Amino acid sequence: MIFFRRQAPLLVTLVTGLVFAAQYYVPHPASEHLLTSVTKWMQIIGGFALVLGITSLFHLHAVKIRRKEPGWGYSLVLYAGLLGTIAVGLWANGKETMNGAPTAFGWIYTYMLVPLQGTMFAILAFFIASAAYRSFRARSREAAVLLVAAIIVMMGRVPLGEYLLPASGDVSQWILNVLNASVRRAILIGVSLGAVALSFKIIFGVERSYLGGGKE
Amino acid sequence: MTRDALCVKRGSGRSLVAGALLSLCALPDWTGSAASAESLLAPPRDLRVIDTPNDGGGSLTVLWAPAPYDSATVKYQILLGDSPSADSATMKVIAEFSANTHYVRENKWPWWTRPDRPEVHQFIVKNGKGIELKDGVAYTVTVAAVSGDDRAFAVPIAAAPAPNWINWNQMNNLLLALLFGSVVFYAIRTAKRREIFLRRIPGLDAVDEAIGRATELGKPILYLTGAHDMSDPSTIAAAVILGRVAKRTAAYETELLVPHRDPITMAVCQEITKQAYLEAGKADQFKEDSNFFITTDQFSYTAAVDGIMLRKKPAANFFMGAYFAESLLLTETGASTGAIQIAGTDSDHQLPFFVTTCDYTLIGEELYAASAYLSKEPVQIGTLRGQDIGKAFILSVIGLGTLVATAGVLFGTEWPQILLDVFRDLK
């Protein structure tokens, strides 16, 4: 039993890790076919895993309703929304439009989900403003540098700003292309090496806490 | 060589007889005499048609020597016949371009796979735009030089495309990956023998503080594993850190909330959390529901997590893994509840938002280093040393490469390319 819990997953990780690392260097259609097949397997596994997720969601909110926890009404709304959408989706055969007219399922998507997503995304503008207000205060030397750089970049990115400060366009471009890009590259080099090192550790079983932590 | 070629008028009959007569127009062996060369159109010389190396098949590479008449006014035509014995009369023109374009050097082959000298002409015939090349089937290809009404054909050559088993263009990538891997494992071995110094990472030092604060306030801890699934290294790193955090929350008996966007990540994190509670000797405290699934949809998930933050008011929020536009929506809401916030991400575009709104941020590689830092295991710390050696190597290459490339431009020499190619296109 311990073999299937510990050694087998490590073996599978080792073999698949090495095979698909090698696959990157093999352009042959057989290698591409292998990758495509495995991608499909992953999609199928993902589909089954979604059942796991939905079960978790149902269970969590069922407990909330049963215990009448604060905000349990929202759990009822979730149940109604989830089951209602599934029912409507089955009724419409998963189609959003039929003969050019939107189905009930399409209506839910277009007139409920999309505006809600749009609203969430729009809130980002206000959050950026409040976060900028907090961070762009010259409380230290570094914050002052950040403030000046931010003002130049913001001026250089909008037509009115560039009209008022003609040099801001070029300066902001220089800040983005030279200072910002060099720092980003340094971060990306570190990230890439970190990801490669972690991949090595996982493939060769050095890092195994993702299997459920612990040492044998 | 050129005696075999055909030199015909455009629109004239292309029978074998005409071809034989017109072949008299072909010049004797090219001597490079510029004066005569520029006035006469000669057939393209040294034509070679080969299967394109290092590819998945369905492609042929055509190579021919540069000619003295190469200029914008002269054109080259590539002709393709769908049988090995096709002659130029039955072949289809598949491309036409100025004679001073399409060189080997433009294709950026590394020196170890370059099919010919950089100054040689090259054209790659591949599937698409009305061309369908089947692997293993022989096709005839020729090149014609065209100037006004004059057209000079090279001798058609038959070749068959074939798929390759190894992409030698990427051998530098493989070599450096193996080299880096060796360095990592060497560093791990060294770390087992002697202690390696680890610089302080304030964000990780604050983990205990954050958990302690949550315990004092009797409030939960919120831990997010990011937007990606388990196939992403950043999610794996986030899951590994969750194990360390869960061990401490178990020891302090603090509630842990881990909402997920991916069901597989949820299942893995459930196992990790369970194991952490077992190791802490608090198996009875473990709740299956501490890891729960919300939705795969970006903003629906964000709205749900924001709701949790506002209703449950966690005392500590951890944002580990990969994030997109939701980063600021999550952290700004968290900041408004007064929670201590620790973020760790390799999504460089989201770093400014995290730095602005969180108390501590693990920048890029620090996310991957966190596991080693929290566990203090020699094997894990050895990996960090390996990464540092890798970084030092890359920095040296950048410095040396800059000098060598500059020298190459200043002195107009080709040798720097030998070194530069080794470190180019490492994707």
Short mmCIF file of C-alpha atoms in Angstrom, two decimals, chain B:
data_model
loop_
_atom_site.label_atom_id
_atom_site.label_comp_id
_atom_site.label_asym_id
_atom_site.label_seq_id
_atom_site.Cartn_x
_atom_site.Cartn_y
_atom_site.Cartn_z
CA MET B 1 27.46 22.63 -64.09
CA THR B 2 25.91 25.62 -65.87
CA ARG B 3 25.94 23.79 -69.19
CA ASP B 4 23.11 21.71 -67.84
CA ALA B 5 21.03 24.72 -67.17
CA LEU B 6 18.38 26.24 -69.35
CA CYS B 7 18.22 29.84 -70.45
CA VAL B 8 14.87 30.73 -72.06
CA LYS B 9 12.69 33.67 -72.97
CA ARG B 10 9.59 34.06 -70.90
CA GLY B 11 6.55 32.88 -72.83
CA SER B 12 8.57 30.97 -75.40
CA GLY B 13 8.10 27.24 -75.97
CA ARG B 14 9.86 25.12 -73.44
CA SER B 15 10.26 21.90 -75.35
CA LEU B 16 13.33 19.80 -74.99
CA VAL B 17 14.60 20.98 -78.39
CA ALA B 18 14.17 24.59 -77.44
CA GLY B 19 15.75 23.81 -74.18
CA ALA B 20 18.73 22.20 -75.84
CA LEU B 21 19.17 25.16 -78.20
CA LEU B 22 18.72 27.67 -75.51
CA SER B 23 21.13 25.90 -73.22
CA LEU B 24 23.81 27.33 -75.47
CA CYS B 25 23.02 30.66 -73.84
CA ALA B 26 24.30 29.24 -70.63
CA LEU B 27 27.67 30.60 -69.71
CA PRO B 28 30.69 28.44 -69.19
CA ASP B 29 31.84 27.99 -65.60
CA TRP B 30 31.40 31.16 -63.65
CA THR B 31 34.61 33.08 -63.32
CA GLY B 32 33.34 35.97 -61.35
CA SER B 33 34.17 38.47 -64.07
CA ALA B 34 31.99 41.28 -62.92
CA ALA B 35 31.85 43.16 -66.18
CA SER B 36 30.41 40.30 -68.18
CA ALA B 37 28.49 38.90 -65.27
CA GLU B 38 26.29 41.87 -64.72
CA SER B 39 25.18 42.09 -68.30
CA LEU B 40 24.18 38.43 -68.66
CA LEU B 41 21.72 36.38 -66.72
CA ALA B 42 23.19 33.04 -65.72
CA PRO B 43 21.28 30.15 -64.19
CA PRO B 44 21.55 29.90 -60.42
CA ARG B 45 24.58 27.81 -59.51
CA ASP B 46 25.26 25.07 -56.97
CA LEU B 47 21.58 24.35 -56.41
CA ARG B 48 20.94 21.99 -53.51
CA VAL B 49 17.58 20.80 -52.28
CA ILE B 50 17.60 19.05 -48.92
CA ASP B 51 15.10 17.96 -46.34
CA THR B 52 14.87 20.82 -43.86
CA PRO B 53 16.94 19.70 -40.88
CA ASN B 54 15.68 19.58 -37.28
CA ASP B 55 11.97 19.80 -38.11
CA GLY B 56 8.84 17.71 -37.94
CA GLY B 57 8.80 17.06 -41.70
CA GLY B 58 6.77 18.56 -44.54
CA SER B 59 9.51 20.97 -45.53
CA LEU B 60 12.40 21.27 -48.00
CA THR B 61 15.32 23.69 -47.92
CA VAL B 62 16.58 25.11 -51.21
CA LEU B 63 20.15 26.46 -51.33
CA TRP B 64 22.02 28.08 -54.19
CA ALA B 65 25.11 30.21 -54.62
CA PRO B 66 24.98 33.99 -54.71
CA ALA B 67 25.47 35.49 -58.17
CA PRO B 68 27.12 38.72 -59.29
CA TYR B 69 23.79 39.93 -60.72
CA ASP B 70 22.03 39.69 -57.35
CA SER B 71 20.14 42.96 -56.98
CA ALA B 72 16.68 44.34 -56.44
CA THR B 73 16.03 44.45 -60.18
CA VAL B 74 16.69 40.74 -60.71
CA LYS B 75 14.26 38.23 -59.25
CA TYR B 76 14.52 34.61 -58.19
CA GLN B 77 11.63 32.22 -58.65
CA ILE B 78 11.25 28.96 -56.76
CA LEU B 79 9.50 26.26 -58.79
CA LEU B 80 8.03 23.07 -57.38
CA GLY B 81 7.07 19.89 -59.23
CA ASP B 82 5.09 17.15 -57.56
CA SER B 83 7.03 14.28 -59.02
CA PRO B 84 10.74 13.41 -58.93
CA SER B 85 11.06 13.61 -62.72
CA ALA B 86 9.19 16.87 -63.34
CA ASP B 87 10.88 19.36 -65.66
CA SER B 88 10.80 23.11 -65.26
CA ALA B 89 8.07 23.45 -67.90
CA THR B 90 5.55 21.61 -65.76
CA MET B 91 6.60 23.04 -62.43
CA LYS B 92 4.61 25.60 -60.47
CA VAL B 93 6.08 28.92 -59.33
CA ILE B 94 5.58 28.97 -55.57
CA ALA B 95 7.61 32.05 -54.67
CA GLU B 96 9.24 35.07 -56.28
CA PHE B 97 11.51 37.55 -54.57
CA SER B 98 14.33 40.04 -55.23
CA ALA B 99 17.70 38.43 -55.90
CA ASN B 100 19.36 40.34 -53.06
CA THR B 101 17.20 38.69 -50.40
CA HIS B 102 16.76 35.24 -48.80
CA TYR B 103 20.17 34.30 -47.44
CA VAL B 104 21.18 31.61 -44.96
CA ARG B 105 22.23 34.30 -42.47
CA GLU B 106 18.65 35.65 -42.34
CA ASN B 107 17.35 32.38 -40.92
CA LYS B 108 19.49 32.63 -37.78
CA TRP B 109 20.64 29.02 -37.81
CA PRO B 110 23.22 28.39 -35.11
CA TRP B 111 26.66 27.62 -36.55
CA TRP B 112 26.46 23.91 -35.68
CA THR B 113 23.36 23.31 -37.84
CA ARG B 114 23.86 25.89 -40.58
CA PRO B 115 23.29 24.11 -43.91
CA ASP B 116 25.73 26.33 -45.80
CA ARG B 117 27.76 29.52 -45.64
CA PRO B 118 25.84 32.62 -44.42
CA GLU B 119 26.09 34.35 -47.83
CA VAL B 120 24.43 31.49 -49.71
CA HIS B 121 20.81 31.93 -50.82
CA GLN B 122 18.19 29.91 -49.03
CA PHE B 123 14.47 29.35 -49.34
CA ILE B 124 12.36 27.02 -47.23
CA VAL B 125 9.46 25.31 -49.00
CA LYS B 126 6.87 24.31 -46.43
CA ASN B 127 3.21 23.38 -46.16
CA GLY B 128 0.62 26.12 -46.46
CA LYS B 129 -0.43 28.67 -49.08
CA GLY B 130 -1.44 26.03 -51.61
CA ILE B 131 1.60 23.84 -51.02
CA GLU B 132 1.25 20.39 -49.51
CA LEU B 133 4.40 18.41 -49.01
CA LYS B 134 4.06 14.82 -47.85
CA ASP B 135 6.86 13.16 -45.90
CA GLY B 136 8.71 10.49 -47.86
CA VAL B 137 7.38 11.69 -51.23
CA ALA B 138 9.98 13.05 -53.66
CA TYR B 139 9.39 16.48 -55.18
CA THR B 140 11.35 18.38 -57.79
CA VAL B 141 12.54 21.86 -57.04
CA THR B 142 14.39 24.38 -59.14
CA VAL B 143 15.31 28.03 -59.01
CA ALA B 144 15.02 30.47 -61.89
CA ALA B 145 16.75 33.80 -62.17
CA VAL B 146 14.46 36.34 -63.84
CA SER B 147 15.38 39.68 -65.35
CA GLY B 148 12.82 41.35 -67.58
CA ASP B 149 11.86 38.73 -70.15
CA ASP B 150 14.93 36.60 -69.50
CA ARG B 151 14.66 33.53 -67.35
CA ALA B 152 17.49 31.16 -66.46
CA PHE B 153 16.75 27.85 -64.80
CA ALA B 154 19.00 25.75 -62.62
CA VAL B 155 18.87 22.02 -63.12
CA PRO B 156 15.83 20.68 -61.23
CA ILE B 157 16.70 18.54 -58.23
CA ALA B 158 14.52 15.95 -56.54
CA ALA B 159 14.30 15.63 -52.77
CA ALA B 160 11.87 14.22 -50.23
CA PRO B 161 10.91 15.86 -46.95
CA ALA B 162 11.27 13.76 -43.83
CA PRO B 163 10.67 14.27 -40.12
CA ASN B 164 13.67 14.37 -37.79
CA TRP B 165 14.06 12.74 -34.40
CA ILE B 166 16.32 15.37 -32.87
CA ASN B 167 16.26 19.14 -33.10
CA TRP B 168 19.96 19.93 -33.04
CA ASN B 169 19.21 23.66 -33.02
CA GLN B 170 18.22 23.29 -29.37
CA MET B 171 21.27 21.35 -28.28
CA ASN B 172 22.69 24.43 -26.56
CA ASN B 173 19.50 24.52 -24.49
CA LEU B 174 19.87 20.86 -23.53
CA LEU B 175 23.56 21.27 -22.77
CA LEU B 176 22.95 24.22 -20.45
CA ALA B 177 19.98 22.49 -18.77
CA LEU B 178 22.16 19.46 -18.04
CA LEU B 179 24.96 21.72 -16.85
CA PHE B 180 22.59 23.57 -14.52
CA GLY B 181 21.12 20.30 -13.30
CA SER B 182 24.61 19.02 -12.49
CA VAL B 183 25.39 22.22 -10.60
CA VAL B 184 22.16 21.91 -8.58
CA PHE B 185 22.89 18.31 -7.59
CA TYR B 186 26.52 19.14 -6.82
CA ALA B 187 25.32 21.97 -4.57
CA ILE B 188 22.88 19.60 -2.85
CA ARG B 189 25.74 17.18 -2.15
CA THR B 190 27.88 20.01 -0.79
CA ALA B 191 25.02 21.23 1.42
CA LYS B 192 24.78 17.80 3.03
CA ARG B 193 28.41 18.07 4.11
CA ARG B 194 28.54 21.63 5.42
CA GLU B 195 26.20 24.41 6.40
CA ILE B 196 25.34 27.01 3.79
CA PHE B 197 24.51 30.58 4.72
CA LEU B 198 21.01 31.75 3.80
CA ARG B 199 20.26 35.45 3.55
CA ARG B 200 17.21 36.63 5.44
CA ILE B 201 13.95 36.89 3.53
CA PRO B 202 11.72 39.24 5.59
CA GLY B 203 8.55 37.90 3.98
CA LEU B 204 9.29 34.40 5.22
CA ASP B 205 10.44 35.57 8.63
CA ALA B 206 7.02 37.19 8.91
CA VAL B 207 5.13 33.91 8.34
CA ASP B 208 5.35 32.98 12.02
CA GLU B 209 4.43 36.50 13.04
CA ALA B 210 1.34 36.43 10.82
CA ILE B 211 0.19 33.05 12.11
CA GLY B 212 0.86 34.14 15.69
CA ARG B 213 -1.18 37.29 15.18
CA ALA B 214 -4.09 35.30 13.78
CA THR B 215 -3.90 32.97 16.78
CA GLU B 216 -3.95 35.87 19.22
CA LEU B 217 -6.94 37.45 17.52
CA GLY B 218 -8.72 34.12 17.17
CA LYS B 219 -9.23 34.73 13.50
CA PRO B 220 -8.58 32.47 10.53
CA ILE B 221 -5.71 32.49 8.04
CA LEU B 222 -6.50 32.76 4.34
CA TYR B 223 -4.11 31.05 1.93
CA LEU B 224 -4.42 31.30 -1.87
CA THR B 225 -2.44 29.11 -4.28
CA GLY B 226 -2.81 31.28 -7.37
CA ALA B 227 -4.51 31.09 -10.73
CA HIS B 228 -2.65 28.26 -12.38
CA ASP B 229 -3.08 24.52 -12.09
CA MET B 230 -0.73 21.92 -10.65
CA SER B 231 1.37 21.76 -13.82
CA ASP B 232 2.78 25.21 -13.08
CA PRO B 233 5.94 25.41 -10.92
CA SER B 234 4.61 28.46 -9.08
CA THR B 235 1.50 26.52 -7.97
CA ILE B 236 3.69 23.63 -6.83
CA ALA B 237 5.85 26.09 -4.87
CA ALA B 238 2.69 27.60 -3.35
CA ALA B 239 1.45 24.12 -2.38
CA VAL B 240 4.82 23.28 -0.80
CA ILE B 241 4.74 26.49 1.27
CA LEU B 242 1.16 25.67 2.26
CA GLY B 243 2.49 22.48 3.84
CA ARG B 244 4.87 24.50 6.06
CA VAL B 245 2.20 27.07 6.92
CA ALA B 246 -0.38 24.36 7.68
CA LYS B 247 2.07 22.68 10.07
CA ARG B 248 2.28 25.90 12.06
CA THR B 249 -1.43 26.62 11.97
CA ALA B 250 -1.93 23.07 13.25
CA ALA B 251 0.53 23.68 16.08
CA TYR B 252 -1.21 26.96 17.01
CA GLU B 253 -4.66 25.47 16.41
CA THR B 254 -5.60 28.31 14.10
CA GLU B 255 -8.29 28.00 11.43
CA LEU B 256 -6.96 27.72 7.89
CA LEU B 257 -8.99 28.63 4.80
CA VAL B 258 -7.70 27.65 1.36
CA PRO B 259 -10.11 28.51 -1.47
CA HIS B 260 -9.13 27.03 -4.84
CA ARG B 261 -9.60 27.75 -8.51
CA ASP B 262 -8.52 24.33 -9.68
CA PRO B 263 -10.02 21.07 -8.39
CA ILE B 264 -6.79 19.07 -8.84
CA THR B 265 -4.84 21.68 -6.90
CA MET B 266 -7.53 21.44 -4.23
CA ALA B 267 -7.13 17.66 -3.98
CA VAL B 268 -3.33 17.92 -3.75
CA CYS B 269 -3.50 20.68 -1.15
CA GLN B 270 -5.97 18.66 0.91
CA GLU B 271 -3.39 15.87 1.11
CA ILE B 272 -0.59 18.31 1.93
CA THR B 273 -2.64 19.93 4.70
CA LYS B 274 -3.69 16.57 6.11
CA GLN B 275 -0.06 15.42 6.25
CA ALA B 276 0.98 18.69 7.90
CA TYR B 277 -1.62 18.22 10.64
CA LEU B 278 -0.50 14.62 11.13
CA GLU B 279 3.13 15.70 11.47
CA ALA B 280 2.16 18.39 13.95
CA GLY B 281 0.39 15.72 16.01
CA LYS B 282 -2.95 17.45 15.53
CA ALA B 283 -4.73 15.05 13.22
CA ASP B 284 -7.98 15.63 15.11
CA GLN B 285 -7.84 19.33 14.26
CA PHE B 286 -7.71 18.70 10.52
CA LYS B 287 -10.79 19.75 8.56
CA GLU B 288 -11.39 18.37 5.09
CA ASP B 289 -13.25 21.60 4.29
CA SER B 290 -10.28 23.85 4.99
CA ASN B 291 -9.38 23.37 1.31
CA PHE B 292 -12.43 24.03 -0.79
CA PHE B 293 -13.21 24.70 -4.44
CA ILE B 294 -14.95 27.89 -5.57
CA THR B 295 -14.84 28.24 -9.36
CA THR B 296 -12.42 28.24 -12.26
CA ASP B 297 -13.69 31.65 -13.40
CA GLN B 298 -11.26 34.46 -12.62
CA PHE B 299 -13.58 37.19 -11.40
CA SER B 300 -16.19 34.93 -9.84
CA TYR B 301 -13.38 33.48 -7.74
CA THR B 302 -12.15 36.97 -6.89
CA ALA B 303 -15.62 38.08 -5.80
CA ALA B 304 -16.01 34.98 -3.64
CA VAL B 305 -12.62 35.41 -1.95
CA ASP B 306 -13.29 39.12 -1.39
CA GLY B 307 -16.53 38.09 0.26
CA ILE B 308 -14.69 35.66 2.54
CA MET B 309 -12.23 38.42 3.47
CA LEU B 310 -15.00 40.86 4.33
CA ARG B 311 -17.18 38.37 6.21
CA LYS B 312 -14.60 36.25 8.04
CA LYS B 313 -11.99 38.99 8.42
CA PRO B 314 -8.92 36.71 8.38
CA ALA B 315 -5.99 38.11 10.34
CA ALA B 316 -3.41 36.94 7.80
CA ASN B 317 -3.67 36.58 4.04
CA PHE B 318 -1.15 34.62 1.98
CA PHE B 319 -1.10 35.11 -1.78
CA MET B 320 1.26 32.57 -3.28
CA GLY B 321 1.57 31.39 -6.90
CA ALA B 322 0.61 32.96 -10.20
CA TYR B 323 -1.83 35.86 -10.47
CA PHE B 324 -3.37 38.03 -13.14
CA ALA B 325 -5.69 41.04 -12.97
CA GLU B 326 -7.31 39.73 -9.79
CA SER B 327 -4.16 40.40 -7.75
CA LEU B 328 -5.05 43.97 -6.81
CA LEU B 329 -8.75 43.18 -6.30
CA LEU B 330 -7.74 40.56 -3.74
CA THR B 331 -4.93 42.38 -1.95
CA GLU B 332 -6.65 45.77 -1.75
CA THR B 333 -9.71 44.15 -0.20
CA GLY B 334 -7.42 42.28 2.19
CA ALA B 335 -5.63 45.50 3.10
CA SER B 336 -8.97 47.18 3.83
CA THR B 337 -9.75 44.49 6.43
CA GLY B 338 -6.49 45.20 8.25
CA ALA B 339 -5.03 41.74 7.70
CA ILE B 340 -1.30 41.11 7.61
CA GLN B 341 -0.57 40.20 3.98
CA ILE B 342 2.29 38.14 2.55
CA ALA B 343 2.48 37.62 -1.19
CA GLY B 344 4.82 35.53 -3.32
CA THR B 345 4.58 35.44 -7.07
CA ASP B 346 6.56 34.93 -10.24
CA SER B 347 4.01 36.94 -12.28
CA ASP B 348 6.25 39.94 -12.86
CA HIS B 349 3.40 42.12 -14.10
CA GLN B 350 1.57 41.73 -10.80
CA LEU B 351 4.57 42.40 -8.56
CA PRO B 352 4.00 46.19 -8.33
CA PHE B 353 0.46 45.58 -7.04
CA PHE B 354 1.64 43.10 -4.45
CA VAL B 355 4.52 45.31 -3.33
CA THR B 356 2.10 48.24 -2.98
CA THR B 357 -0.66 46.48 -1.08
CA CYS B 358 1.04 43.70 0.90
CA ASP B 359 3.22 43.92 3.99
CA TYR B 360 5.75 41.48 2.55
CA THR B 361 6.32 40.26 -0.97
CA LEU B 362 8.39 37.30 -2.13
CA ILE B 363 9.71 38.48 -5.47
CA GLY B 364 10.07 35.90 -8.23
CA GLU B 365 12.61 33.27 -7.23
CA GLU B 366 12.01 33.89 -3.51
CA LEU B 367 8.75 32.02 -3.98
CA TYR B 368 10.76 28.97 -5.03
CA ALA B 369 13.29 29.55 -2.26
CA ALA B 370 10.58 29.71 0.40
CA SER B 371 10.30 25.96 0.75
CA ALA B 372 14.03 25.64 1.46
CA TYR B 373 14.00 28.63 3.78
CA LEU B 374 11.11 27.35 5.88
CA SER B 375 12.30 23.74 6.04
CA LYS B 376 16.03 24.48 6.55
CA GLU B 377 16.72 21.05 5.04
CA PRO B 378 20.27 20.81 3.59
CA VAL B 379 18.99 19.27 0.38
CA GLN B 380 16.61 22.18 -0.19
CA ILE B 381 19.21 24.79 0.73
CA GLY B 382 21.67 23.16 -1.66
CA THR B 383 19.26 23.86 -4.47
CA LEU B 384 19.37 27.56 -3.65
CA ARG B 385 23.16 27.50 -3.86
CA GLY B 386 22.83 25.83 -7.24
CA GLN B 387 20.48 28.59 -8.39
CA ASP B 388 22.93 31.25 -7.22
CA ILE B 389 25.77 29.60 -9.16
CA GLY B 390 23.47 29.52 -12.18
CA LYS B 391 22.72 33.22 -11.80
CA ALA B 392 26.42 34.05 -11.47
CA PHE B 393 27.06 32.07 -14.65
CA ILE B 394 24.30 33.89 -16.55
CA LEU B 395 25.57 37.28 -15.36
CA SER B 396 29.08 36.36 -16.53
CA VAL B 397 27.73 35.27 -19.91
CA ILE B 398 25.79 38.54 -20.28
CA GLY B 399 28.92 40.55 -19.47
CA LEU B 400 31.22 38.48 -21.65
CA GLY B 401 28.66 38.34 -24.46
CA THR B 402 28.36 42.13 -24.47
CA LEU B 403 32.13 42.50 -24.76
CA VAL B 404 32.46 39.83 -27.44
CA ALA B 405 29.54 41.18 -29.50
CA THR B 406 30.99 44.69 -29.29
CA ALA B 407 34.40 43.40 -30.37
CA GLY B 408 32.77 41.60 -33.29
CA VAL B 409 31.11 44.80 -34.49
CA LEU B 410 34.22 46.93 -33.95
CA PHE B 411 36.61 44.61 -35.76
CA GLY B 412 34.13 43.18 -38.24
CA THR B 413 35.06 39.59 -37.41
CA GLU B 414 32.89 36.47 -37.52
CA TRP B 415 34.40 34.52 -34.60
CA PRO B 416 32.25 36.15 -31.85
CA GLN B 417 29.22 34.56 -33.47
CA ILE B 418 30.57 31.12 -32.52
CA LEU B 419 30.32 32.02 -28.85
CA LEU B 420 27.13 34.08 -29.13
CA ASP B 421 25.21 31.30 -30.91
CA VAL B 422 25.77 28.97 -27.97
CA PHE B 423 23.82 31.30 -25.71
CA ARG B 424 21.18 32.42 -28.21
CA ASP B 425 17.57 31.21 -28.46
CA LEU B 426 17.65 29.33 -25.19
CA LYS B 427 13.89 28.89 -25.14
#
